[in-house]
Coordinates of C-alpha atoms (C1' of nucleotides) in Angstrom, one line a residue:
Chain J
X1 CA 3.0 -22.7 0.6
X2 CA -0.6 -22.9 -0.5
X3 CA -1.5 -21.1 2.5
X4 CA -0.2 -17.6 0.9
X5 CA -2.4 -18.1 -1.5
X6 CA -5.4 -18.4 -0.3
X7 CA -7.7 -15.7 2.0
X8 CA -8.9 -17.7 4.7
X9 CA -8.9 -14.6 6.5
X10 CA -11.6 -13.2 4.6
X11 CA -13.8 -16.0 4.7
X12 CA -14.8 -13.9 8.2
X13 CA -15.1 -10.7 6.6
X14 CA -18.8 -9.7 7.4
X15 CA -17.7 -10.8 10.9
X16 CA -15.1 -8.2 10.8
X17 CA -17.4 -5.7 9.6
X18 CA -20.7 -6.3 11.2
X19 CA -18.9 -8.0 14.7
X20 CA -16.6 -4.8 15.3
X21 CA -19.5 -2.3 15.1
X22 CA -22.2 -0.8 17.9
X23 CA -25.4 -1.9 17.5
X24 CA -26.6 1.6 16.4
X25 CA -24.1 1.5 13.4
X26 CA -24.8 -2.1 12.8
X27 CA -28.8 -0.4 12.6
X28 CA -27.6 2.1 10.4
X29 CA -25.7 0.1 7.6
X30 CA -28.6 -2.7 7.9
X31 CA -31.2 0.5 7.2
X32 CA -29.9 1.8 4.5
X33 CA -28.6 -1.6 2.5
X34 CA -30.7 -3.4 0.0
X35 CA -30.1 -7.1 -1.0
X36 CA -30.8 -8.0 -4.2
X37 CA -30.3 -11.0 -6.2
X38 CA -28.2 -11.0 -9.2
X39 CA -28.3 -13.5 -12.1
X40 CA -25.2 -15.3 -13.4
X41 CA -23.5 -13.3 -15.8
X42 CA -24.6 -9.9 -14.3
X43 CA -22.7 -6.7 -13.7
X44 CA -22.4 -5.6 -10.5
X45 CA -19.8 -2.5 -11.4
X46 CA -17.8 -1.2 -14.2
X47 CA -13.8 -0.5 -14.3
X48 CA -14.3 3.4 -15.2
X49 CA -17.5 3.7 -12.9
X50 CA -18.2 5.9 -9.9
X51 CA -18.4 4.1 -6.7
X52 CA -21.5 4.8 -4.9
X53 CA -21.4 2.2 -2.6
X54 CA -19.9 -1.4 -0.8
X55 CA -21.1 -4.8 -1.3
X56 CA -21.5 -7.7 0.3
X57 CA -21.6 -11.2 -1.0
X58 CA -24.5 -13.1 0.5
X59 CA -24.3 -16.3 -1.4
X60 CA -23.1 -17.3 -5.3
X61 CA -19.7 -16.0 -6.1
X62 CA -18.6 -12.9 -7.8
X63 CA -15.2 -12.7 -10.4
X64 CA -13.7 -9.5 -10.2
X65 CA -12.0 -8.8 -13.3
X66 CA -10.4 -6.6 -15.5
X67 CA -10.7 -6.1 -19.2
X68 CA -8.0 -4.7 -21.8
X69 CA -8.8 -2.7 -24.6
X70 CA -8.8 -5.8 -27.4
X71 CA -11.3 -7.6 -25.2
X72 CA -9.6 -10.0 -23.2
X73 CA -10.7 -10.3 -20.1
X74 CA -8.1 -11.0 -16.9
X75 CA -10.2 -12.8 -13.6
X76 CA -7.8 -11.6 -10.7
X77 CA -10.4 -12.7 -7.9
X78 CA -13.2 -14.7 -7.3
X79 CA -15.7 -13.5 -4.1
X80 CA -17.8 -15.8 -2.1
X81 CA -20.0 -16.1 0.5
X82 CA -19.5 -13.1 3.0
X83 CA -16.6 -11.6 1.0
X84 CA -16.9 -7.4 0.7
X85 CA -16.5 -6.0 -2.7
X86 CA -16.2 -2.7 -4.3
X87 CA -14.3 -0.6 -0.8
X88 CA -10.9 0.1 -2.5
X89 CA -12.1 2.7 -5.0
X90 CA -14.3 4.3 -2.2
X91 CA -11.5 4.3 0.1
X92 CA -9.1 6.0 -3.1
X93 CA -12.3 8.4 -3.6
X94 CA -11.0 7.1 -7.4
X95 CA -13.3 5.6 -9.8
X96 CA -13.2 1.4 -10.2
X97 CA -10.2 0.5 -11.7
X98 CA -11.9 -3.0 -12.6
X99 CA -15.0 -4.7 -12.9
X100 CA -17.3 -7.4 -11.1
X101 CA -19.7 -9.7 -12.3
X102 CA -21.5 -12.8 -11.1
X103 CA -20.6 -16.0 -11.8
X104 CA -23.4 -18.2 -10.3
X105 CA -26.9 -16.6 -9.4
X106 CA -26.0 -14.4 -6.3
X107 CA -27.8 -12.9 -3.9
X108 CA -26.0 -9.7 -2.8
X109 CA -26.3 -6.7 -0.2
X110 CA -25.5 -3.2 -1.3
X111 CA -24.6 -0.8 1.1
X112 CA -24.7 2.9 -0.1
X113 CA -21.2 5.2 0.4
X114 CA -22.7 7.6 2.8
X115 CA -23.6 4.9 5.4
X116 CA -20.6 3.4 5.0
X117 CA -18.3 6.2 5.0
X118 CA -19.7 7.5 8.2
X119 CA -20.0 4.4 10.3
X120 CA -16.3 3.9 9.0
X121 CA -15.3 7.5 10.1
X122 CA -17.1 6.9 13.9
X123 CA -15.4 3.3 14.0
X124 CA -12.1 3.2 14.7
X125 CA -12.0 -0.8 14.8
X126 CA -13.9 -1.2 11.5
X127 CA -11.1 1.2 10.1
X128 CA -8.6 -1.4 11.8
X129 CA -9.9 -4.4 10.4
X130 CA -10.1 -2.7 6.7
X131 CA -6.5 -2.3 7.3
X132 CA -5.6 -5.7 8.4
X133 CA -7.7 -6.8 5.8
X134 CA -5.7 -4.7 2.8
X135 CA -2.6 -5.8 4.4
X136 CA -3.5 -9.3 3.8
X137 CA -4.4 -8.6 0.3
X138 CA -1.7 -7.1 -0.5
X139 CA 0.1 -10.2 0.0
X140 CA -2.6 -12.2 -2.0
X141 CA -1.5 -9.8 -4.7
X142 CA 2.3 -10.0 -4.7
X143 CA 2.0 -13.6 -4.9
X144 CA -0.3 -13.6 -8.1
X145 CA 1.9 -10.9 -9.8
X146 CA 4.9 -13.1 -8.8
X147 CA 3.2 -16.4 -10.3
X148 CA 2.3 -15.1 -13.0
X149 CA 5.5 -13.6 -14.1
X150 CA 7.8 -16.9 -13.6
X151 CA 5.1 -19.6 -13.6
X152 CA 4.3 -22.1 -17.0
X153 CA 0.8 -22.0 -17.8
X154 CA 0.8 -25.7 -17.0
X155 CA 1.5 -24.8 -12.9
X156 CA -0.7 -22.0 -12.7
X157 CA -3.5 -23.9 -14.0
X158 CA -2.5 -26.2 -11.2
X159 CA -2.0 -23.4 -9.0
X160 CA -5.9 -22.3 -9.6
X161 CA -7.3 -25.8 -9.0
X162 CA -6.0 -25.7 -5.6
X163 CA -7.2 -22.4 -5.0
X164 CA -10.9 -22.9 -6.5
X165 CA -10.7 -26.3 -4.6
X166 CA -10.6 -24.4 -1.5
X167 CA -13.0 -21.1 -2.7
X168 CA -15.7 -24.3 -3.5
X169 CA -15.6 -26.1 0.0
X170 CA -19.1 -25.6 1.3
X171 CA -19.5 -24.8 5.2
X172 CA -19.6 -28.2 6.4
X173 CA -16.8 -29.9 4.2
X174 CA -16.5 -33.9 5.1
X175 CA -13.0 -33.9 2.5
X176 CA -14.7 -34.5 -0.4
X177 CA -13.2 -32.8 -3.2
X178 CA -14.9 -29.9 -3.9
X179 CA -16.8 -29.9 -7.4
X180 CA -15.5 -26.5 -9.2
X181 CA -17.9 -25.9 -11.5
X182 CA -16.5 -22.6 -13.8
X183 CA -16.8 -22.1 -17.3
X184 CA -13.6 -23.2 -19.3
X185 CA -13.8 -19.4 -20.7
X186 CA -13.5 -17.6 -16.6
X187 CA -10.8 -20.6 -15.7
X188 CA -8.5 -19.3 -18.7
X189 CA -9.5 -15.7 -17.7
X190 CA -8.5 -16.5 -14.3
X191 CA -5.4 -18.6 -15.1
X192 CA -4.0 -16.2 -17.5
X193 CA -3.8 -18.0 -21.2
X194 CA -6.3 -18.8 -23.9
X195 CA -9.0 -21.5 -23.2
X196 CA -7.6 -24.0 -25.7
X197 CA -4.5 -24.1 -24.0
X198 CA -6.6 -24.5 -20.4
X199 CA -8.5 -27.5 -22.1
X200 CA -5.6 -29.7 -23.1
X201 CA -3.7 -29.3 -19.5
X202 CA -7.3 -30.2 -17.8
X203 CA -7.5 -33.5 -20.5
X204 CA -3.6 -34.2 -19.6
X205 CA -4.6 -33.7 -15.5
X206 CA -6.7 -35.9 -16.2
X207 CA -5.3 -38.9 -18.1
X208 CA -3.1 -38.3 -14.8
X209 CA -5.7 -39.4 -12.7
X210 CA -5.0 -35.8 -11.2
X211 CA -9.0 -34.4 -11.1
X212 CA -12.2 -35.7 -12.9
X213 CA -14.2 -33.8 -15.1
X214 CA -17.9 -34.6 -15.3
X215 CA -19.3 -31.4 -17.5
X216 CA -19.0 -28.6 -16.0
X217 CA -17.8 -29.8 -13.2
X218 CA -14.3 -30.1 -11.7
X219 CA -12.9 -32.5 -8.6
X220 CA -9.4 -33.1 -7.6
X221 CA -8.5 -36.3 -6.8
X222 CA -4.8 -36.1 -6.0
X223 CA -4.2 -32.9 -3.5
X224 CA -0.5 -34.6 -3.4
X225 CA 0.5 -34.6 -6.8
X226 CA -1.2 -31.2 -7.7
X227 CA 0.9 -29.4 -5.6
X228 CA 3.8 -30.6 -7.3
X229 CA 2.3 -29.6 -10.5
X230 CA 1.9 -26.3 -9.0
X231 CA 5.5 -26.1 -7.8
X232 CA 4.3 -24.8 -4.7
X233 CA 7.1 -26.5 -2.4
X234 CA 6.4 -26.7 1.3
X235 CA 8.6 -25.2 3.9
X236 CA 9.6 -28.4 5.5
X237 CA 10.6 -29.9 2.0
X238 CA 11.8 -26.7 0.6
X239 CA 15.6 -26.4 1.8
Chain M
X1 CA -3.9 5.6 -19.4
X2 CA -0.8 5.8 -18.1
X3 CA -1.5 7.6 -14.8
X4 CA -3.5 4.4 -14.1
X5 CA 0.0 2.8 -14.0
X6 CA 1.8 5.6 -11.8
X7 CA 1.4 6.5 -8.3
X8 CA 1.5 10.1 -7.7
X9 CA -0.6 9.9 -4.9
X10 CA 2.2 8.2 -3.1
X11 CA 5.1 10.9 -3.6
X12 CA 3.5 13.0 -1.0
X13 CA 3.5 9.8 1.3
X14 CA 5.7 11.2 3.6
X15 CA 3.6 14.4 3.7
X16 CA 0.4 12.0 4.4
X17 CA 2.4 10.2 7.3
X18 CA 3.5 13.5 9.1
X19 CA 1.0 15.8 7.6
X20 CA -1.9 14.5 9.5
X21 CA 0.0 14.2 12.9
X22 CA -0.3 16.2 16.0
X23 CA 3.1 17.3 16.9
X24 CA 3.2 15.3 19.9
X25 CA 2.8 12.3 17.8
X26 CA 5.5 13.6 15.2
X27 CA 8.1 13.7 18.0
X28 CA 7.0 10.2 19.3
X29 CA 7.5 8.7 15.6
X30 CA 10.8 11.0 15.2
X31 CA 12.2 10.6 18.6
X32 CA 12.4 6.5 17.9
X33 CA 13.3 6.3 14.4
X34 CA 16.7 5.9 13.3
X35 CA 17.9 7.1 9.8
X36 CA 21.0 4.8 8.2
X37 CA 22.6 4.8 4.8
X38 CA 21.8 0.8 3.0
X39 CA 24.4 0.7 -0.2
X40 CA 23.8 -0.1 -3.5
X41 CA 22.2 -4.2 -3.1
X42 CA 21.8 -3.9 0.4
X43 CA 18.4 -5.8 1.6
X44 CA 16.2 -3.7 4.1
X45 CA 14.2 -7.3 4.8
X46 CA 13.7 -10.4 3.3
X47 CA 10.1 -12.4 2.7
X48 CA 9.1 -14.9 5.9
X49 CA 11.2 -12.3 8.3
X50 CA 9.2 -10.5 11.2
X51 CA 8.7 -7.1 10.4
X52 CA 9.8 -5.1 12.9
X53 CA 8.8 -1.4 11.6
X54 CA 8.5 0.5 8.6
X55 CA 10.9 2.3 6.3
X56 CA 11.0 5.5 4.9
X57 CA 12.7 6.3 1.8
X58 CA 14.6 10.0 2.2
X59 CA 17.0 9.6 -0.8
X60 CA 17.6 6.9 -3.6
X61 CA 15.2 3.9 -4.7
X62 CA 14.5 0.8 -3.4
X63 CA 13.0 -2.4 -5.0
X64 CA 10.3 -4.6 -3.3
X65 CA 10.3 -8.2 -5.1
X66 CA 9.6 -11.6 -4.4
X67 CA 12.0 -14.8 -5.1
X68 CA 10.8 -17.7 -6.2
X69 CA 11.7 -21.4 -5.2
X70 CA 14.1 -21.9 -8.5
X71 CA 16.0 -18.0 -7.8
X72 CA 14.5 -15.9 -9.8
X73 CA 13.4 -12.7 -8.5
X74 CA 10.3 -10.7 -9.6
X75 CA 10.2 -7.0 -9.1
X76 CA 6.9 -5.4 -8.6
X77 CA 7.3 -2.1 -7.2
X78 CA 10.1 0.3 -7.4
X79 CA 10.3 3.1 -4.0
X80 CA 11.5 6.7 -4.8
X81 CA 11.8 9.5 -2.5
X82 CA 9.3 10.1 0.6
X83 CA 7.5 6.6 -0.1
X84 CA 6.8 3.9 2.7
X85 CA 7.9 0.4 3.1
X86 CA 7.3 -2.3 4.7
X87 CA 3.6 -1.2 6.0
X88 CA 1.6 -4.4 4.6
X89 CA 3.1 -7.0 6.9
X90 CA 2.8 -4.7 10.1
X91 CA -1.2 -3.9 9.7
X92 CA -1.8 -7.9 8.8
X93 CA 0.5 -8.7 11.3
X94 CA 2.0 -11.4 9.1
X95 CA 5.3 -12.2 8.4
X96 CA 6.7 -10.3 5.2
X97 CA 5.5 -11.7 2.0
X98 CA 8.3 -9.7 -0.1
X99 CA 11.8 -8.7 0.4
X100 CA 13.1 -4.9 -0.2
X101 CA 16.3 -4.0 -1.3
X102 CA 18.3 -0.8 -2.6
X103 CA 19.1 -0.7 -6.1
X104 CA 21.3 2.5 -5.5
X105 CA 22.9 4.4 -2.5
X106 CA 19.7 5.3 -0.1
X107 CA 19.1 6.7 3.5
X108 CA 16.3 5.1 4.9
X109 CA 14.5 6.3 8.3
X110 CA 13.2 3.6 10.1
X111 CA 10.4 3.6 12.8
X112 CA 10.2 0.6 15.1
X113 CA 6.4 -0.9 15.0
X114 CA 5.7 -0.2 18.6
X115 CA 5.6 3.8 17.6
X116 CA 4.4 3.4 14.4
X117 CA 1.4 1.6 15.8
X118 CA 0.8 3.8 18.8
X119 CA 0.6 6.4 16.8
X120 CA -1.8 5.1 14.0
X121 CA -4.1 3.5 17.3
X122 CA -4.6 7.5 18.2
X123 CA -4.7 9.0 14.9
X124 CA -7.8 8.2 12.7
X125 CA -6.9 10.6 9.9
X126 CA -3.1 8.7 9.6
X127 CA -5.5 5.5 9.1
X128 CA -7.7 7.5 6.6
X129 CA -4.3 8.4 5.1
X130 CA -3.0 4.9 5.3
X131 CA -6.8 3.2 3.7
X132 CA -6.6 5.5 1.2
X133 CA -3.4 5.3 -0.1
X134 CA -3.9 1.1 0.2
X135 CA -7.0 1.7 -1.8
X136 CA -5.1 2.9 -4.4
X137 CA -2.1 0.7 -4.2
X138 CA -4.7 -1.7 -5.5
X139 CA -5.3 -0.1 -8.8
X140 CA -2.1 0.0 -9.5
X141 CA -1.5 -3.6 -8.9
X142 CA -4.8 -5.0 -10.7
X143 CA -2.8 -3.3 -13.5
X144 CA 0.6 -5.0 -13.1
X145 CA -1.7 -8.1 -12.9
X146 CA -3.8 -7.3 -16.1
X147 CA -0.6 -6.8 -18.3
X148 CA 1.2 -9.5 -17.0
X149 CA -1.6 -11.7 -17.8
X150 CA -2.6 -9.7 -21.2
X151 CA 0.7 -8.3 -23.0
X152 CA 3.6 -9.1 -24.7
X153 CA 6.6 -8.9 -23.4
X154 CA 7.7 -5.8 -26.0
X155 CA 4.2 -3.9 -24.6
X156 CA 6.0 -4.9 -21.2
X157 CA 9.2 -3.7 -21.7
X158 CA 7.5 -0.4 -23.7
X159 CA 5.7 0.4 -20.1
X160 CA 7.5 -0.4 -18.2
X161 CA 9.9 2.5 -19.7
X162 CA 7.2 4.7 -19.1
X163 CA 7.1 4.0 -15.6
X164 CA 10.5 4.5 -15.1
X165 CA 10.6 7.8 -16.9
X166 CA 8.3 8.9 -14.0
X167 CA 9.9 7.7 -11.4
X168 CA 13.7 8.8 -12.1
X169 CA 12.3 12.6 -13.0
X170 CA 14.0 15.0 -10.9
X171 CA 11.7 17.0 -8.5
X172 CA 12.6 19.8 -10.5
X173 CA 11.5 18.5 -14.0
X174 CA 12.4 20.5 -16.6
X175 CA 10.9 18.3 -19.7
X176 CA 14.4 16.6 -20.7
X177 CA 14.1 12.9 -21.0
X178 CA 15.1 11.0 -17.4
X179 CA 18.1 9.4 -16.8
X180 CA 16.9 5.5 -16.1
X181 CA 19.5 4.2 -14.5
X182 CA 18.7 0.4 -13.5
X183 CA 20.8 -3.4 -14.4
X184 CA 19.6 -4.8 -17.5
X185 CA 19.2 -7.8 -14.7
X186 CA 16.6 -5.5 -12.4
X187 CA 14.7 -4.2 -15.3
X188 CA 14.1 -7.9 -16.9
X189 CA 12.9 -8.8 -13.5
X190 CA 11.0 -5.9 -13.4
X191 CA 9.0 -6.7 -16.5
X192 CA 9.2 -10.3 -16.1
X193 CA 11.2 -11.9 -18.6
X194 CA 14.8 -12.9 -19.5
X195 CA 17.6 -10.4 -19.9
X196 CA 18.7 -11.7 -23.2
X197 CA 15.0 -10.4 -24.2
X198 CA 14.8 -7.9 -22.8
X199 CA 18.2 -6.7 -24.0
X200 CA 17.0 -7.2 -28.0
X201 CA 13.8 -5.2 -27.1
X202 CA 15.8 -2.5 -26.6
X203 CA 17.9 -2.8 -29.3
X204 CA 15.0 -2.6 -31.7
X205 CA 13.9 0.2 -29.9
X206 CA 17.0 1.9 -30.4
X207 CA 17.1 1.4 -33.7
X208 CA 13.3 2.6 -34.0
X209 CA 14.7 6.0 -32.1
X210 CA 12.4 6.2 -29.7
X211 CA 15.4 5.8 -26.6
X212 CA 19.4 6.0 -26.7
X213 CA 21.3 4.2 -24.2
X214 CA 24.3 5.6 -22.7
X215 CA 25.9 2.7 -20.7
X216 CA 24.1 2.4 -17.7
X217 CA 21.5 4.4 -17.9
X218 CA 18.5 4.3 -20.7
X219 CA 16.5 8.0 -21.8
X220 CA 13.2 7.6 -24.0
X221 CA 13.3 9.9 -26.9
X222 CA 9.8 9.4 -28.2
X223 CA 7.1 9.4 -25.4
X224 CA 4.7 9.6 -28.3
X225 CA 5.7 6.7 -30.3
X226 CA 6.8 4.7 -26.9
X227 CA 3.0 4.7 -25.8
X228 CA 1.7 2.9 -29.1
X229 CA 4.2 0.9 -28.3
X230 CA 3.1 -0.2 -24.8
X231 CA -0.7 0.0 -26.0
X232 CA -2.1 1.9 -23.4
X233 CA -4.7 3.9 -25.3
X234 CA -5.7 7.2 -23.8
X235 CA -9.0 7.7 -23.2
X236 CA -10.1 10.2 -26.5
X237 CA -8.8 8.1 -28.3
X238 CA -9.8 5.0 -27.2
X239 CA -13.4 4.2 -28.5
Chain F
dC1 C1' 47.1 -4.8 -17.3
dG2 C1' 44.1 -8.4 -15.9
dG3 C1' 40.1 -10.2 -13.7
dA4 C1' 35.3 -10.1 -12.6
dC5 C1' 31.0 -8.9 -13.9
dA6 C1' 27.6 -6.8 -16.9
dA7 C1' 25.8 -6.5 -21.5
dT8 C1' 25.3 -8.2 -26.0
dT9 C1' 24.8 -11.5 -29.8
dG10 C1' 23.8 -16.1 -31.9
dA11 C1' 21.3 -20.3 -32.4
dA12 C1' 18.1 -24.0 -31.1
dG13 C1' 13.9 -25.6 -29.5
dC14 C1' 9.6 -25.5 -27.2
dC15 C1' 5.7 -23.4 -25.0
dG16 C1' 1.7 -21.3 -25.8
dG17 C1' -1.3 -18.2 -28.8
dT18 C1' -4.2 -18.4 -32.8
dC19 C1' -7.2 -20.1 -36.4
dA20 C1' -10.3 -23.6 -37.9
dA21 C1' -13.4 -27.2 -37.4
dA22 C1' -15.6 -31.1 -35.0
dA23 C1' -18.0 -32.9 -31.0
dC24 C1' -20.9 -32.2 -27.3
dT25 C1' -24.3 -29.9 -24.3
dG26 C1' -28.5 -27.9 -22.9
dG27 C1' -32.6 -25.6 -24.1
dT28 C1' -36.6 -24.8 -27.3
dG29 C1' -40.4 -25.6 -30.1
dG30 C1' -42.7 -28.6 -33.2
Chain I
dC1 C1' -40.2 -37.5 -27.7
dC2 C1' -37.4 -36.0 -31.2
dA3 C1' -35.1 -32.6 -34.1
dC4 C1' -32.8 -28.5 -34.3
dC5 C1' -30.0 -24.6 -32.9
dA6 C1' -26.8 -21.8 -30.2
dG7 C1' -23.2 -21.9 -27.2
dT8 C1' -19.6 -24.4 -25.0
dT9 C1' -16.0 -27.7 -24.9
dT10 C1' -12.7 -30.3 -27.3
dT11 C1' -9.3 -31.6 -30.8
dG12 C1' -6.0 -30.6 -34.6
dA13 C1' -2.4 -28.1 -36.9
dC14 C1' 0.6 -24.2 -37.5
dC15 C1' 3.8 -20.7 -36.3
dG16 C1' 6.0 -17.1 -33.9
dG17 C1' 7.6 -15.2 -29.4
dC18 C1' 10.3 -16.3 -25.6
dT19 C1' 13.3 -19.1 -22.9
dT20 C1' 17.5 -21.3 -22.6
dC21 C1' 22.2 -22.4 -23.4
dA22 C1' 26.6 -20.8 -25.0
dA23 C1' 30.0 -17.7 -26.3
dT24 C1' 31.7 -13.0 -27.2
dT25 C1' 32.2 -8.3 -26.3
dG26 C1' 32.4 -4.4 -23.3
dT27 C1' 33.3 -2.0 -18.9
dC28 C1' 34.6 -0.9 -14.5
dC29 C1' 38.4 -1.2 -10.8
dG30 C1' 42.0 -2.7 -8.2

DNA sequence: CGGACAATTGAAGCCGGTCAAAACTGGTGG
DNA sequence: CCACCAGTTTTGACCGGCTTCAATTGTCCG
């Protein structure tokens, strides 16, 4: 089901922070943060960097990603608005074992370790909700790791579309499709094959009648048929 | 590196769990648990099922994978000695999203959710324990990600090796190769490809000398040469 | 000794990665 | 306003790795 694949539950995640806090620690982490806007295309961390603190997406979108030694870069995850980033190497106490960047101009809130660790250590409902949180990701995970070790190329570039579809509904959606708009170069990152290959299944989608492509924009037109694409089989029709 | 790819942290799991308990809460998780012997194949839960508790590995080794719609199973974490199981679903309070079963003869304690939770509701250094050890989980799985998405099988296959050779030591290591013994089926899945594949991979590296296979059961010869084979660059050598 | 299952080998064919080049885009300065 | 350039997107062609199907060999147990 698409529903496993996607983090609605995070879509609330400075709620969870911010909403299960006192107002003193709520005052504390607000002190000591500093938003700061972020072009597209700039680092916010490095895999191999020491954590010094959390952030918080305010608007634009984030990738996190991961790169190998010849280059190649793998997207694993793409932040929006009011999506954390950068906790699981404070929590390990390890150093980042991947990378973020921003896709679209951000603008994004850093909180520094200290504050954070310490209104985390006085919260036991924050700590809960980190929890709950990871728990959910987890299961974000096991589903990408299974996808991509038994999916074509063809239905995890299906796969994505869906997903993106849903990371690029604004607030107030009316059912529009929502208009993806991702370089060819981060899709293939994020899909997992080499852009080339990502451009001919996007021209075949197409001639499909699947999505439309106006620059650098993508829509999806037939939610049906892309989940079968996707081989994503619902629960009622699975048996 | 290659300890990006292992989990040591987690071997003293068991010692996190109980280690940071009050000994009123260690008889309250002891008291309700019940340890049971699951045979070689036998499934400790299954994806969509409620969880019901966790799982405690005392002896043997336990898979966690994921099937897909068409049957085939993907492996993506293999559970020695002293590890957990089974945590993710309980602090999302989701339904499974993976199933766990015993690849060889294995006592498993199990702790029903009610005491499990109790306890971690009065213990903020078991969830410190708990966000920690999740926070590293993560690493290890941006990894599995990464090379899924980035290697070739053979790399696969070649670190997957590795892995093993860590987690079938003995506690009492004393340097000789270890015994991997795992199906040809369980070790495709594992790496994520066929077993015909997987099976010539090993051939060649037979005949290359870096393992010898004994029936069941596979011993790496040449951890140097075994490395270059799964391209995981250390660090001085790197640049 | 035989039957079931696991492991291995062989062969065919396609998916997908790679290299190369053309078409298109947006931005810049004349 | 147009011409030019750099970067991105697209198309074409090739080939090798992997999957799949099929059949054989090996191994464990009753």
């Amino acid at each position: 089901m698409l529903r496993n694949f996607l983090s609605e539950n995070f879509r609330l995640k400075t709620d969870q922070i911010f909403g299960e806090l006192t107002s003193d620690e709520h005052e504390l982490l607000l002190k000591s943060s500093v938003t700061h806007l972020y072009k597209k295309g700039d680092v916010l961390f490095r895999e191999e960097g020491i954590p010094a603190g959390i952030y918080l997406v305010r608007s634009g979108r984030v990738k996190k990603y991961k790169t190998t030694g010849s280059g190649t870069e793998k997207i694993f995850y793409l932040c929006c608005e009011d999506e954390l980033l950068g906790y699981h190497a404070l929590l390990s106490g390890e150093f980042y074992s991947d990378s973020a960047a921003a896709v679209e101009d951000s603008e994004i809130t850093f909180i520094p370790k200290e504050a954070f660790l310490k209104v985390l250590n006085d919260s036991a409902s924050l700590a809960n909700a980190l929890l709950k949180a990871m728990g959910h990701e987890f299961c974000l995970f096991i589903n990408s790791i299974t996808n991509l070790a038994t999916k074509s190329v063809r239905e995890r570039v299906a796969l994505n579309l869906l997903i993106l579809d849903e990371k690029f509904k604004p607030r107030e959606s009316n059912g529009s499709p929502s208009a993806i708009t991702l370089s060819r170069a981060d899709l293939a990152n994020m899909v997992g094959t080499a852009k080339e290959n990502l451009v001919r299944i996007l021209q075949e989608f197409k001639k499909a009648g699947l999505i439309e492509k106006s620059d650098k924009c993508i829509r999806i037109l037939d939610h049906k048929n892309m989940i079968i694409e996707a081989d994503i089989l619902e629960f009622s029709s699975r048996r």
